[in-house]
Every structure is written in structure tokens, then in C-alpha cells.
Coordinates of C-alpha atoms in Angstrom, one line a residue:
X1 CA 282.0 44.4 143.3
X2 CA 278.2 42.9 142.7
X3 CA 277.2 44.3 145.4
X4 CA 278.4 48.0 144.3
X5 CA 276.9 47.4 140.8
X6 CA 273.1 46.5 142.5
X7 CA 273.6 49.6 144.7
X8 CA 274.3 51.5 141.1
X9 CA 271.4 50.1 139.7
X10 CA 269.1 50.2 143.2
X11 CA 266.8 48.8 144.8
X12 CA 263.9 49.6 142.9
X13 CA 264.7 47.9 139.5
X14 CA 266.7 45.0 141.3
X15 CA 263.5 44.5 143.0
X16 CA 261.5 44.5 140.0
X17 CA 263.9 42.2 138.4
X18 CA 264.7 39.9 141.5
X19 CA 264.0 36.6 139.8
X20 CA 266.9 37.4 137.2
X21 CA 269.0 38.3 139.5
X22 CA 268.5 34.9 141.3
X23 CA 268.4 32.9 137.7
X24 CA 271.7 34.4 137.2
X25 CA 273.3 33.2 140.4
X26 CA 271.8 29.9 139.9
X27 CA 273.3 29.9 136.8
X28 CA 276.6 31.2 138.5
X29 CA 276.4 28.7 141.4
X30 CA 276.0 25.4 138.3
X31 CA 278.7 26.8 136.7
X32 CA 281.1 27.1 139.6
X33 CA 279.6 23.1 140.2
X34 CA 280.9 22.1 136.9
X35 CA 284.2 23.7 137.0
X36 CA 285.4 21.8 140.1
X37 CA 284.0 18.5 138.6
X38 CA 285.9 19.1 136.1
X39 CA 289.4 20.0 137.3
X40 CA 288.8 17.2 140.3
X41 CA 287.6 14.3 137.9
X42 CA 291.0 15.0 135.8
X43 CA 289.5 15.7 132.6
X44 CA 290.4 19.7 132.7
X45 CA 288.6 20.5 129.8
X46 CA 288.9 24.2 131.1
X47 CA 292.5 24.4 131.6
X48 CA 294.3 26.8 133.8
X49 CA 295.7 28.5 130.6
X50 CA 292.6 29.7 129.5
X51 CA 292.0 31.8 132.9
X52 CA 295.6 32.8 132.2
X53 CA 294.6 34.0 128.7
X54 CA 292.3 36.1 129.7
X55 CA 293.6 37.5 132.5
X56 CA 296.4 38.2 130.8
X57 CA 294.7 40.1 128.3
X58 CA 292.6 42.5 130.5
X59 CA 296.2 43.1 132.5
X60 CA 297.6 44.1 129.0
X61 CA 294.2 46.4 128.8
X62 CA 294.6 47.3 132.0
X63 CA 298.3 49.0 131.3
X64 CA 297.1 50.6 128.2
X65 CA 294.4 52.6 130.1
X66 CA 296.8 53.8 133.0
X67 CA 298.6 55.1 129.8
X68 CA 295.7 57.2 128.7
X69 CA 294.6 57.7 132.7
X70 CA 296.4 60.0 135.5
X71 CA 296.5 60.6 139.3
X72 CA 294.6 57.7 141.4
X73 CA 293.0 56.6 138.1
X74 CA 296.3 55.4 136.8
X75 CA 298.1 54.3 140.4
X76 CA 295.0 52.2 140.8
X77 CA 295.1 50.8 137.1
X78 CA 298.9 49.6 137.2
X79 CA 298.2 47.8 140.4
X80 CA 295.2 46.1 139.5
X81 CA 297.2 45.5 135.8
X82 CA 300.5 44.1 137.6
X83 CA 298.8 41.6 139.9
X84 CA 296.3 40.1 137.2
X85 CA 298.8 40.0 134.9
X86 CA 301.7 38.3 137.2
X87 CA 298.9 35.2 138.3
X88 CA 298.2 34.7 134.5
X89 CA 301.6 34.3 133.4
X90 CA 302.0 31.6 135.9
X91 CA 298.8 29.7 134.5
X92 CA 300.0 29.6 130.8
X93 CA 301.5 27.0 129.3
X94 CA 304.7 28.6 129.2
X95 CA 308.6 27.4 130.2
X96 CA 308.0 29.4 133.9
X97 CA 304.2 27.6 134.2
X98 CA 304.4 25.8 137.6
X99 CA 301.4 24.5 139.6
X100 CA 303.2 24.1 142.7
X101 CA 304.0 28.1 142.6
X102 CA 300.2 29.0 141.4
X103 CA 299.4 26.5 145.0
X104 CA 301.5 28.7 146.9
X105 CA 300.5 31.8 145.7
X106 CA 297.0 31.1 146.4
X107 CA 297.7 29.1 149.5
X108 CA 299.4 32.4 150.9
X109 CA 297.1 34.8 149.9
X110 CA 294.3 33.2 151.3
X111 CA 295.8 32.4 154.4
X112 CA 296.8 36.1 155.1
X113 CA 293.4 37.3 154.1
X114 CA 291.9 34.4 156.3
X115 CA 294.2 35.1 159.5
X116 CA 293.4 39.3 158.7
X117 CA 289.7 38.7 158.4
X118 CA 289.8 36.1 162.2
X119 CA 292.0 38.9 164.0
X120 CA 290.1 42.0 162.9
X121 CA 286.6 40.0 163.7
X122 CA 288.3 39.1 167.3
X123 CA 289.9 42.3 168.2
X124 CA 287.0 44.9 166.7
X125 CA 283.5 42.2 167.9
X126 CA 281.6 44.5 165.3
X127 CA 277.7 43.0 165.0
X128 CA 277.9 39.5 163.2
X129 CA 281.7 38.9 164.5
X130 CA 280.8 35.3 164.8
X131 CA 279.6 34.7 161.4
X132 CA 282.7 36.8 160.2
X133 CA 285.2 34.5 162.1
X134 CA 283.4 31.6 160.4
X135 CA 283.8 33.0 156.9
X136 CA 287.9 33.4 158.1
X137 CA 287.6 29.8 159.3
X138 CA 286.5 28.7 156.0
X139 CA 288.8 30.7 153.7
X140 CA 292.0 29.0 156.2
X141 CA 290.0 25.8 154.9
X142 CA 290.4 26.8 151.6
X143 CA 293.6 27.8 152.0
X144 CA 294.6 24.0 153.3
X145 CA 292.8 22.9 150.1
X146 CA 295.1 25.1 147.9
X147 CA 298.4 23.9 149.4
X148 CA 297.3 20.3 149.7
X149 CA 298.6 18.0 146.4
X150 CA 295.9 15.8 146.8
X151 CA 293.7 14.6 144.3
X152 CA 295.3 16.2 141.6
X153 CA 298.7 17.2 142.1
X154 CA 298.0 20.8 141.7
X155 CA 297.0 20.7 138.6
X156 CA 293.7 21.2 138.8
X157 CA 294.3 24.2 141.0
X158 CA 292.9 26.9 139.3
X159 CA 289.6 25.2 138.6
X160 CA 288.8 24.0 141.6
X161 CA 289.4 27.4 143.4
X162 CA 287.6 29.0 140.4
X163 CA 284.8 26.9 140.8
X164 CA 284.9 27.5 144.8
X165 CA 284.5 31.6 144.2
X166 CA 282.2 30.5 141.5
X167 CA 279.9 29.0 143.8
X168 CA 280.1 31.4 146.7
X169 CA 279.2 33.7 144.2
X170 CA 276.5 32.2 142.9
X171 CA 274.9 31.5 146.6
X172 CA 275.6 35.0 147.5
X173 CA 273.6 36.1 144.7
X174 CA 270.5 34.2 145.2
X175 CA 270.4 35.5 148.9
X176 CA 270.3 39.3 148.0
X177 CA 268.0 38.4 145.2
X178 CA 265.9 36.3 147.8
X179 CA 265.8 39.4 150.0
X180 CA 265.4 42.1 147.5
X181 CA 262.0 40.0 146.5
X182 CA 259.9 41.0 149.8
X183 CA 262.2 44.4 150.5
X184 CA 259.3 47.4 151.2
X185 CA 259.4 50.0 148.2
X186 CA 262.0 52.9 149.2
X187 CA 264.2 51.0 151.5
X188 CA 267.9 51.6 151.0
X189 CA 270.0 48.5 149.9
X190 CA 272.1 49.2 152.8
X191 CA 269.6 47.2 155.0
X192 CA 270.5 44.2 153.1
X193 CA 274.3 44.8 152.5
X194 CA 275.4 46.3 155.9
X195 CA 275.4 45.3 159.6
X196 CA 274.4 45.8 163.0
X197 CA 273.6 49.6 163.3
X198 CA 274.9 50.4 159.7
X199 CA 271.6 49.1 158.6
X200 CA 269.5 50.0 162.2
X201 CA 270.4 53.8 161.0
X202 CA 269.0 53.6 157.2
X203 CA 265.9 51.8 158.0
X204 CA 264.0 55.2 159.6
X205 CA 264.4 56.8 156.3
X206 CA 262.5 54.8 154.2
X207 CA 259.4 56.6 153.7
X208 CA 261.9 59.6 153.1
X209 CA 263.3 57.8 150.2
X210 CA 260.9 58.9 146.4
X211 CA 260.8 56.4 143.9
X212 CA 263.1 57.2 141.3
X213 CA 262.3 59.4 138.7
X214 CA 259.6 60.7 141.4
X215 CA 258.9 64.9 140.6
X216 CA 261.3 65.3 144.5
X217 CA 264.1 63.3 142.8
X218 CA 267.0 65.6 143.3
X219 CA 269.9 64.6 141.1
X220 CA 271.4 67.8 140.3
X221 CA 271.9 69.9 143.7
X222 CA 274.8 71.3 144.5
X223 CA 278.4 69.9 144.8
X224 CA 278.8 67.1 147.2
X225 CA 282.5 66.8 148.9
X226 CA 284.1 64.4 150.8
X227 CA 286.8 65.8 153.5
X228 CA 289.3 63.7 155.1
X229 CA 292.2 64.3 157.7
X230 CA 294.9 61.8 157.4
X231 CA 296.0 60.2 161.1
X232 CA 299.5 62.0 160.7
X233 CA 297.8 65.4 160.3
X234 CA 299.0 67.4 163.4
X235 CA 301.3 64.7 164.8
X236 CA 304.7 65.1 165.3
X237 CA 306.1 61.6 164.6
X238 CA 304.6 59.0 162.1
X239 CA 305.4 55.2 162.0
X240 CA 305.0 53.1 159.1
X241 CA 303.0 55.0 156.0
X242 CA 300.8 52.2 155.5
X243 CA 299.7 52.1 159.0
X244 CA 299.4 55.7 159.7
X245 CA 297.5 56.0 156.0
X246 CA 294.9 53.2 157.0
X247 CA 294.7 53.0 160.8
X248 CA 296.3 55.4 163.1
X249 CA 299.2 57.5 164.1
X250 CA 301.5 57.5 167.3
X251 CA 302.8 60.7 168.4
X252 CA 306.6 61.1 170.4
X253 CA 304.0 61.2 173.9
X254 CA 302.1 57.8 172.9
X255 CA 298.9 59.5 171.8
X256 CA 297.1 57.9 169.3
X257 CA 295.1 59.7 166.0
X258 CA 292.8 58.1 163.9
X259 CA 292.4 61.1 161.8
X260 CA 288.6 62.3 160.6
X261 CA 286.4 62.0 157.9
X262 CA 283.5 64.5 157.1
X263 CA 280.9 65.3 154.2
X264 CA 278.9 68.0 152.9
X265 CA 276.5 69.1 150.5
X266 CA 277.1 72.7 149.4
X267 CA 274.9 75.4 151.1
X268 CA 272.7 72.2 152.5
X269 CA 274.3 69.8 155.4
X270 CA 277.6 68.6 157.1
X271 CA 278.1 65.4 157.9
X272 CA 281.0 65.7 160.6
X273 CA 280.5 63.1 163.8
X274 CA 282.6 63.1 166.8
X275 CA 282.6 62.3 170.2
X276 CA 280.9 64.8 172.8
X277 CA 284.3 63.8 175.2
X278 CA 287.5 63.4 173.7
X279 CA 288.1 59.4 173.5
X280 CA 291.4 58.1 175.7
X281 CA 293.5 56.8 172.9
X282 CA 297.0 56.3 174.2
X283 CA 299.0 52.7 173.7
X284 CA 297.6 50.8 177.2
X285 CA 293.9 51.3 176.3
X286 CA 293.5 52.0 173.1
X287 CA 292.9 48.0 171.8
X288 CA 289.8 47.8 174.6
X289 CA 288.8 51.0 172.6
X290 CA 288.5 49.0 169.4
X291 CA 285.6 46.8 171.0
X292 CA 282.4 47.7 168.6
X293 CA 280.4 46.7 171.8
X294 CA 277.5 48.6 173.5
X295 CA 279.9 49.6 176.7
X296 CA 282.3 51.9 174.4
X297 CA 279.7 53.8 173.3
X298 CA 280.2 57.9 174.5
X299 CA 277.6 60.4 173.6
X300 CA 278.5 62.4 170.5
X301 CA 278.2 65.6 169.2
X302 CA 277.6 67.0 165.2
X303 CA 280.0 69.9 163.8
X304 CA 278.1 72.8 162.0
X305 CA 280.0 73.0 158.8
X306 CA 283.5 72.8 157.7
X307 CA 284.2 76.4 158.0
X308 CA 283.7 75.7 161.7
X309 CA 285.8 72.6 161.9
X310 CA 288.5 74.1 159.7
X311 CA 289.3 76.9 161.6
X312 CA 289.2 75.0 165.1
X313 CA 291.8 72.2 163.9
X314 CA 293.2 72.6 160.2
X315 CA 291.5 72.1 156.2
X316 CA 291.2 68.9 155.4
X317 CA 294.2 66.9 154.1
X318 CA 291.9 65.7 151.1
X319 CA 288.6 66.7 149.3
X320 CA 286.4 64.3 146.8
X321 CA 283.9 66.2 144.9
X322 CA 281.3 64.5 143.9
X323 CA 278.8 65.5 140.4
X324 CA 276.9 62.2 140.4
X325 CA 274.7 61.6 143.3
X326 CA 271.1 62.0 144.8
X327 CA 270.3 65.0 147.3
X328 CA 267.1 63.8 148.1
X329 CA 268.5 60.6 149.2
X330 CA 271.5 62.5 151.4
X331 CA 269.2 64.8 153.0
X332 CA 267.1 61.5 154.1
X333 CA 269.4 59.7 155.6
X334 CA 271.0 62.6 157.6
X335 CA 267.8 63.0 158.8
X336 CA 267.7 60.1 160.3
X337 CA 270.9 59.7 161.6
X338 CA 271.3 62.7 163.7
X339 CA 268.5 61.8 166.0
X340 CA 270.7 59.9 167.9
X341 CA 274.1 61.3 168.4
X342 CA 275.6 58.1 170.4
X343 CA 279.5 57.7 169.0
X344 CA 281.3 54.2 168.8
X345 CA 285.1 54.2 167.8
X346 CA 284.4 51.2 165.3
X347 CA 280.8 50.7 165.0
X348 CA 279.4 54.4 164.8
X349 CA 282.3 56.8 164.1
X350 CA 283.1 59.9 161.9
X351 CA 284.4 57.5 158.7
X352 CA 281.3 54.9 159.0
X353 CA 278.8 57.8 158.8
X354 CA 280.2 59.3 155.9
X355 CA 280.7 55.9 154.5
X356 CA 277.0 55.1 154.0
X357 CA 275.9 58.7 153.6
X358 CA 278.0 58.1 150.5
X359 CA 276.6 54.6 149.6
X360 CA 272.9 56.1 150.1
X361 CA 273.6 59.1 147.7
X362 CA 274.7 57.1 145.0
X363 CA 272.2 54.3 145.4
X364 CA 270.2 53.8 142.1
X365 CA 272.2 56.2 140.1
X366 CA 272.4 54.3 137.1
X367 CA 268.3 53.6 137.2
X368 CA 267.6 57.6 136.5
X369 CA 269.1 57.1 132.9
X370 CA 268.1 55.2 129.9
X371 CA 271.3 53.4 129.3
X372 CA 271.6 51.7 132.3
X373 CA 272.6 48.6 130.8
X374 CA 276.2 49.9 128.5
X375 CA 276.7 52.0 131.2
X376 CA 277.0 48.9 133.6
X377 CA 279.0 47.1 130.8
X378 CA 281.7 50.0 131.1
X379 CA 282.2 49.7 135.3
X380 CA 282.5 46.0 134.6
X381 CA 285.3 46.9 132.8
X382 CA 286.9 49.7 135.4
X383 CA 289.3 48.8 137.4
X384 CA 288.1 51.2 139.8
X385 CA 285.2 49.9 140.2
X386 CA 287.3 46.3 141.7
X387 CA 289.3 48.2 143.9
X388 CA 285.8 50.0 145.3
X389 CA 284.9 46.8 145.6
X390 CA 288.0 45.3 147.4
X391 CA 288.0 48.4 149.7
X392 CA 284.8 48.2 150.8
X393 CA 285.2 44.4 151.5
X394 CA 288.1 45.2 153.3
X395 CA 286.0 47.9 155.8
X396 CA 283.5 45.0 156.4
X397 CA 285.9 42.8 157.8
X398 CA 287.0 45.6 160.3
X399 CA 285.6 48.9 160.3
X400 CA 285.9 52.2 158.5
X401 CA 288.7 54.4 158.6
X402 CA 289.4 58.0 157.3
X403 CA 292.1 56.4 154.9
X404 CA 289.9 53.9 153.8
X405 CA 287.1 56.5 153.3
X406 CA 289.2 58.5 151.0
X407 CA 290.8 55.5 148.8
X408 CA 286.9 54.5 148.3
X409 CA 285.6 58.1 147.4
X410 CA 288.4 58.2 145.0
X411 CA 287.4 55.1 143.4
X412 CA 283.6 55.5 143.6
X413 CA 283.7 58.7 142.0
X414 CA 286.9 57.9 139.4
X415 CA 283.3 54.9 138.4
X416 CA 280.4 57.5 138.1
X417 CA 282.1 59.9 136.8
X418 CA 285.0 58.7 134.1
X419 CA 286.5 61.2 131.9
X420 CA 284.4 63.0 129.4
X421 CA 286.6 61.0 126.9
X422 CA 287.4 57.4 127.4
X423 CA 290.7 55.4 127.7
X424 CA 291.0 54.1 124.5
X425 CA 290.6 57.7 122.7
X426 CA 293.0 59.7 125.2
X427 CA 295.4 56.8 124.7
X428 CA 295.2 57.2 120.9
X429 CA 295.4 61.1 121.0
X430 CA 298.5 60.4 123.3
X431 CA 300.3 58.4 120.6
X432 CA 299.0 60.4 118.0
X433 CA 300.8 63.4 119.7
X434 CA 304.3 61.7 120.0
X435 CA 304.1 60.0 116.7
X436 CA 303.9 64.1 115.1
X437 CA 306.6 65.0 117.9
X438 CA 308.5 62.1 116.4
X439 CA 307.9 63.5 112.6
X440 CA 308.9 66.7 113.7
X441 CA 312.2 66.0 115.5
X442 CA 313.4 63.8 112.8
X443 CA 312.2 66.4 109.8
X444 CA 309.9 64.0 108.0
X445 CA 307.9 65.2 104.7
X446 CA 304.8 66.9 106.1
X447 CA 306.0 67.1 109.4
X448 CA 306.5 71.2 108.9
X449 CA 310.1 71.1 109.6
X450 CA 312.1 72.0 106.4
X451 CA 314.8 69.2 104.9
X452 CA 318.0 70.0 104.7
X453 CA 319.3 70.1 100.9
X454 CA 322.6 69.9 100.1
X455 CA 325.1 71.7 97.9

């Protein structure tokens, strides 16, 4: 989620601004310190119920936006309202309050995110593999720390793994802020957020890149519009929805789809990657497939424009349209990346191009307007903005997919560009309409709907 707010902000005023941004995770990485001192030493003078408290309280604020909210909007703020809210009731101090359940609960979760994170690493061997099976070494570490009652009995649970994320935070922070400080004006902060050829790709368009608020800055071009065919489009027999939604699909004859993912700028580009030579993708080879290594790359080939691509398969299951973005910045980075047309299933496919075409249009959004600073107070406070966050954390750990392109378009764009009224007014004009429907159906004074009188 840091990371998507720097991107917001770019790399221009991050750079200017670098030794804050370290400050602040120094700050972070004391504080994180502190709090497992604290909850090791036995003292707990920041109790579990105060991280219950509050997340409890956003959870409540959470709810009361999905109210006021509708289509992904509201799916995504009742999750992320349901989950907060059922961790913080088990760190009140309440009848149900049990550290031995809060140990489990984190134990769990961080052991399925840990063995996830080790088996995608293994199975894909994107660039920096290694240092990704470390990180799911250390988060099963963790994990052993969470479900272990020593020192404290599980009651100093929550601070300790508090303090943990704390500190991770805290060093992560000073390492982007570290390599923001000698980062060459123009450069996308995709060189310092991605990997392997995800960043190789964006570095050639640096001198393409104008400074913002530069007389070429193009903020206001046309519509930009995200495409995405679903695995199960075309196939005649899903399995599970979850799988087919996020991975792929397995037709009656074994053949596997991975669906597609395409963008384009109105009038201007296409984005749309494939391979020159249909990949082999039935059951026996497809796992050798998934290898992000140099010796599955196949020459590729680029569509023309959905029109084209439309008629020759089907439209597009899905469409994000974007309003906030830079053309400039789009038109760049496409002109880099089609000078080399080499296609990877995992490592350079259709989703991963359209993945950080995305990322580079909406890079340094927020520093084209004077109120950069409330407006970054407000995605702090969207849950679509964490579930950006906790997608695009998720694709690192394996690769994109089309499904995982479309759930992050929905959520980028439900950031940038919220409704013209917020939450909290809808939500009141919502009540305010049932309270009068109320009035009215029960014949109140006022209400419009004549009393009865009697005899």
C-alpha cells in the first residue's frame, strides 16, 4: 500500500523529499523497536485492546461506507470491514478475548501466506526467486514465533507481531528512500519497485518521461480502458471459480486457458501481447510452462487494436475505464516496450504488460494537483486502496494474471477516481431518503400524506 501511495505521488517529489521519507521510516522502524520491547518485557503498556479498538472502529467505518458504496466499491468494503473487524473483537477485553485463538489466527495465516509465497517462488523461478523464498522462509519463522507460548504466554501477541510489521516497514521504507535519493530525473518508480525485466522494460523510457507539470504533460487525453477475457471465456467446462477467476481454466479435452488482458488509449495505442506461436498448455506440460526462465521464452507478436482482436476471438469479458492517468507517460513506455516482442508465460505476458503500462500511467498523479497532501489522507482511508495494495503484493509473489489484472484496475481506479460525492454524504442522503419513506408510509405531520380523522 506504501508503495502505491509513492507511485501516486511519483518519483519526482519523493525524490525531492527523500530524506523525509527515510526520517519517517526511521521513525517507523523505532517505533516497531519499542513495541516488541514492550509486549516481550511484560509491561504491555500498549495492550492488544487498543489495536482492537481501533480496528474495530475503522471496520464499523468500513460497513457504513459499503452502505453509501455499490458494485466492487462495496464487495471490496465488506470484506475488508468483516476481516478487520473479526481480529479486533478477538483483541478486546471482552468475555470471547482469547490469546491462544488471536495465536492461531495469526500462526495460520502466516503460515499459508508463507507456504503460498515458497511454492509460487519454486514453481514460477521469476527473477529474484531466491530472495523471495527467503522472505517465505522468514514469514514460516514468524509464523513459529506466533504459535510458540514462550516468553509471554500469548499475551503479548499482538505487540510483538505489531512491532515485527512495524519494523519491516520501517526498513523497507528507508531502502526506497535510499534509492529514490540518487534515482536520474524522469525514471519511472517501477525500476525501484519491480523485478527482473519488469524494470529492464521501463528503464529505455526515461528520457521519454517530462517532468511534471512540463508544457508535453498530457493528463487529459482520451479515455484509457482496460480489457480483460476471463480463463472460462470460450471453454466449455470450468472447475473451481476461484481458480478459473485467478489462474486458469481446463476444458473437457485437457486444454488449458489463461484468458487475456489488453489496454488501450482511445484513437492512440493498443497494448494487446501474445505469443507469435500458440503456447502448448495441456495438463502434462503446462507446470514446465510456468518456469519465468530464459528457455520458455517464444517470440511474440502485438494485436492492432481491439476491433481486430474482438472480432477474431470475442469482446472482452470486462472493461475498466480509466479518467485519471498520464498519456504522455503511456505513449513512453509502449514505446519502449514493443521494440522487443519476446513473450514469457509468467515473466513477459499479455497481463504483466498491461500491469505496468497501468502503474506508469498513473505514476505521479497526485503531484499535478495542489492538494496532494488531503488527497493522500483520503486513499489512506480507502479500502480500495489496501486491497490494490494486497493484490499487487500477491502478483509479486507469482506473476500476473488476467483476473488479477482486472480485480487491481477495479481497485486502482475505484482510488483515483471516487465518487463525485463521498461516503459519508451518499450514506446520509441514503438515510435521509428512507427516514421521509418512513414518514410517508406511516402518515406523519409533514410527511404529505393526509391523517385520517375520525367521525
Amino acid at each position: 500500500m506504501i508503495q502505491l501511495i509513492l507511485l501516486f505521488l511519483g518519483a519526482e517529489i519523493i525524490r525531492r523529499r527523500w530524506r523525509s521519507l527515510c526520517a519517517a521510516g526511521i521513525v517507523w522502524l523505532l517505533f516497531g523497536i519499542a513495541l516488541c520491547v514492550d509486549a516481550l518485557d511484560g509491561t504491555m503498556w500498549v495492550r492488544p485492546a487498543y489495536f482492537g479498538i481501533a480496528m474495530i472502529l475503522e471496520g464499523l467505518v468500513t460497513f457504513l461506507a459499503a452502505l453509501g458504496s455499490n458494485g466492487t466499491a462495496r464487495r471490496m468494503r465488506l470484506a475488508y470491514g468483516g476481516v478487520i473487524v473479526g481480529v479486533g473483537l478477538l483483541m478486546i477485553d471482552a468475555p470471547w478475548h482469547n490469546d491462544l485463538a488471536i495465536a492461531l489466527v495469526a500462526g495460520l495465516a502466516l503460515v499459508a501466506d508463507g507456504v503460498w509465497r515458497f511454492a509460487s517462488a519454486w514453481v514460477v523461478r521469476f527473477p529474484g526467486w531466491r530472495l523471495a523464498i527467503a522472505n517465505a522462509v522468514f514469514e514460516l519463522l514468524l509464523a513459529v514465533v506466533a504459535l510458540e507460548p514462550w516468553p509471554t504466554w500469548y499475551k503479548g501477541e499482538v505487540g510483538t507481531l505489531a512491532g515485527i510489521l512495524f519494523i519491516v516497514s520501517g526498513v523497507n521504507l528507508v531502502r526506497i528512500a535510499l534509492q529514490l535519493r540518487t534515482l536520474p530525473a524522469g525514471t519511472p518508480l517501477g525500476t525501484v519497485f519491480n523485478r527482473g525485466r519488469a524494470r529492464l522494460m521501463l528503464e529505455p523510457i526515461m528520457p521519454a518521461v517530462p517532468e511534471a507539470g512540463s508544457e508535453t504533460d498530457d493528463t487529459t487525453a482520451a479515455g484509457l480502458t482496460v480489457y480483460v477475457w476471463t480463463p472460462t471465456e470460450g471453454v466449455r467446462v470450468p472447475v473451481y471459480q476461484s481458480v478459473t477467476r485467478y489462474i486458469a481454466a481446463r476444458d473437457e479435452d485437457g486444454v488449458i486457458s489463461t484468458g487475456h488482458a489488453a489496454l488501450g488509449l482511445d484513437g492512440d495505442l493498443y497494448i494487446s501481447h501474445y505469443p507469435a506461436v500458440e503456447i502448448d498448455r495441456d495438463a502434462g506440460n503446462f507446470a514446465q510452462a510456468l518456469r519465468a526462465t530464459t528457455d520458455n521464452d517464444v517470440p511474440g507478436r502485438f494485436l492492432p487494436s481491439y476491433a481486430e482482436e474482438a472480432a477474431g476471438w470475442c469482446e472482452a469479458s470486462f472493461r475498466v475505464t480509466f479518467k485519471v492517468f498520464d498519456a504522455h507517460r503511456l505513449r513512453a513506455f509502449w514505446q519502449a516496450y514493443r521494440q522487443d516482442s519476446t513473450y514469457n508465460l509468467t515473466n513477459r505476458n499479455c497481463s504483466s504488460a498491461v500491469a505496468n503500462a497501468l502503474e506508469v500511467s498513473v505514476e505521479g498523479v497526485l503531484d499535478r494537483h495542489r492538494n496532494a497532501v488531503p488527497s493522500v489522507g483520503k486513499m489512506l482511508l480507502s479500502p480500495e486502496l489496501w486491497m490494490a495494495g494486497l493484490i499487487r503484493q500477491r502478483a509479486m509473489t507469482m506473476t500476473w494474471t488476467p483476473g488479477l489484472v482486472l480485480d487491481y484496475a477495479r481497485a486502482l481506479n475505484a482510488t483515483l477516481s471516487p465518487p463525485l460525492q463521498p461516503w459519508w454524504v451518499r450514506l446520509r442522503d441514503m438515510f435521509k431518503a428512507i427516514s421521509r419513506q418512513y414518514r410517508r408510509g406511516h402518515g406523519h405531520p409533514g410527511s404529505g400524506m393526509a391523517t385520517p380523522v375520525g367521525p
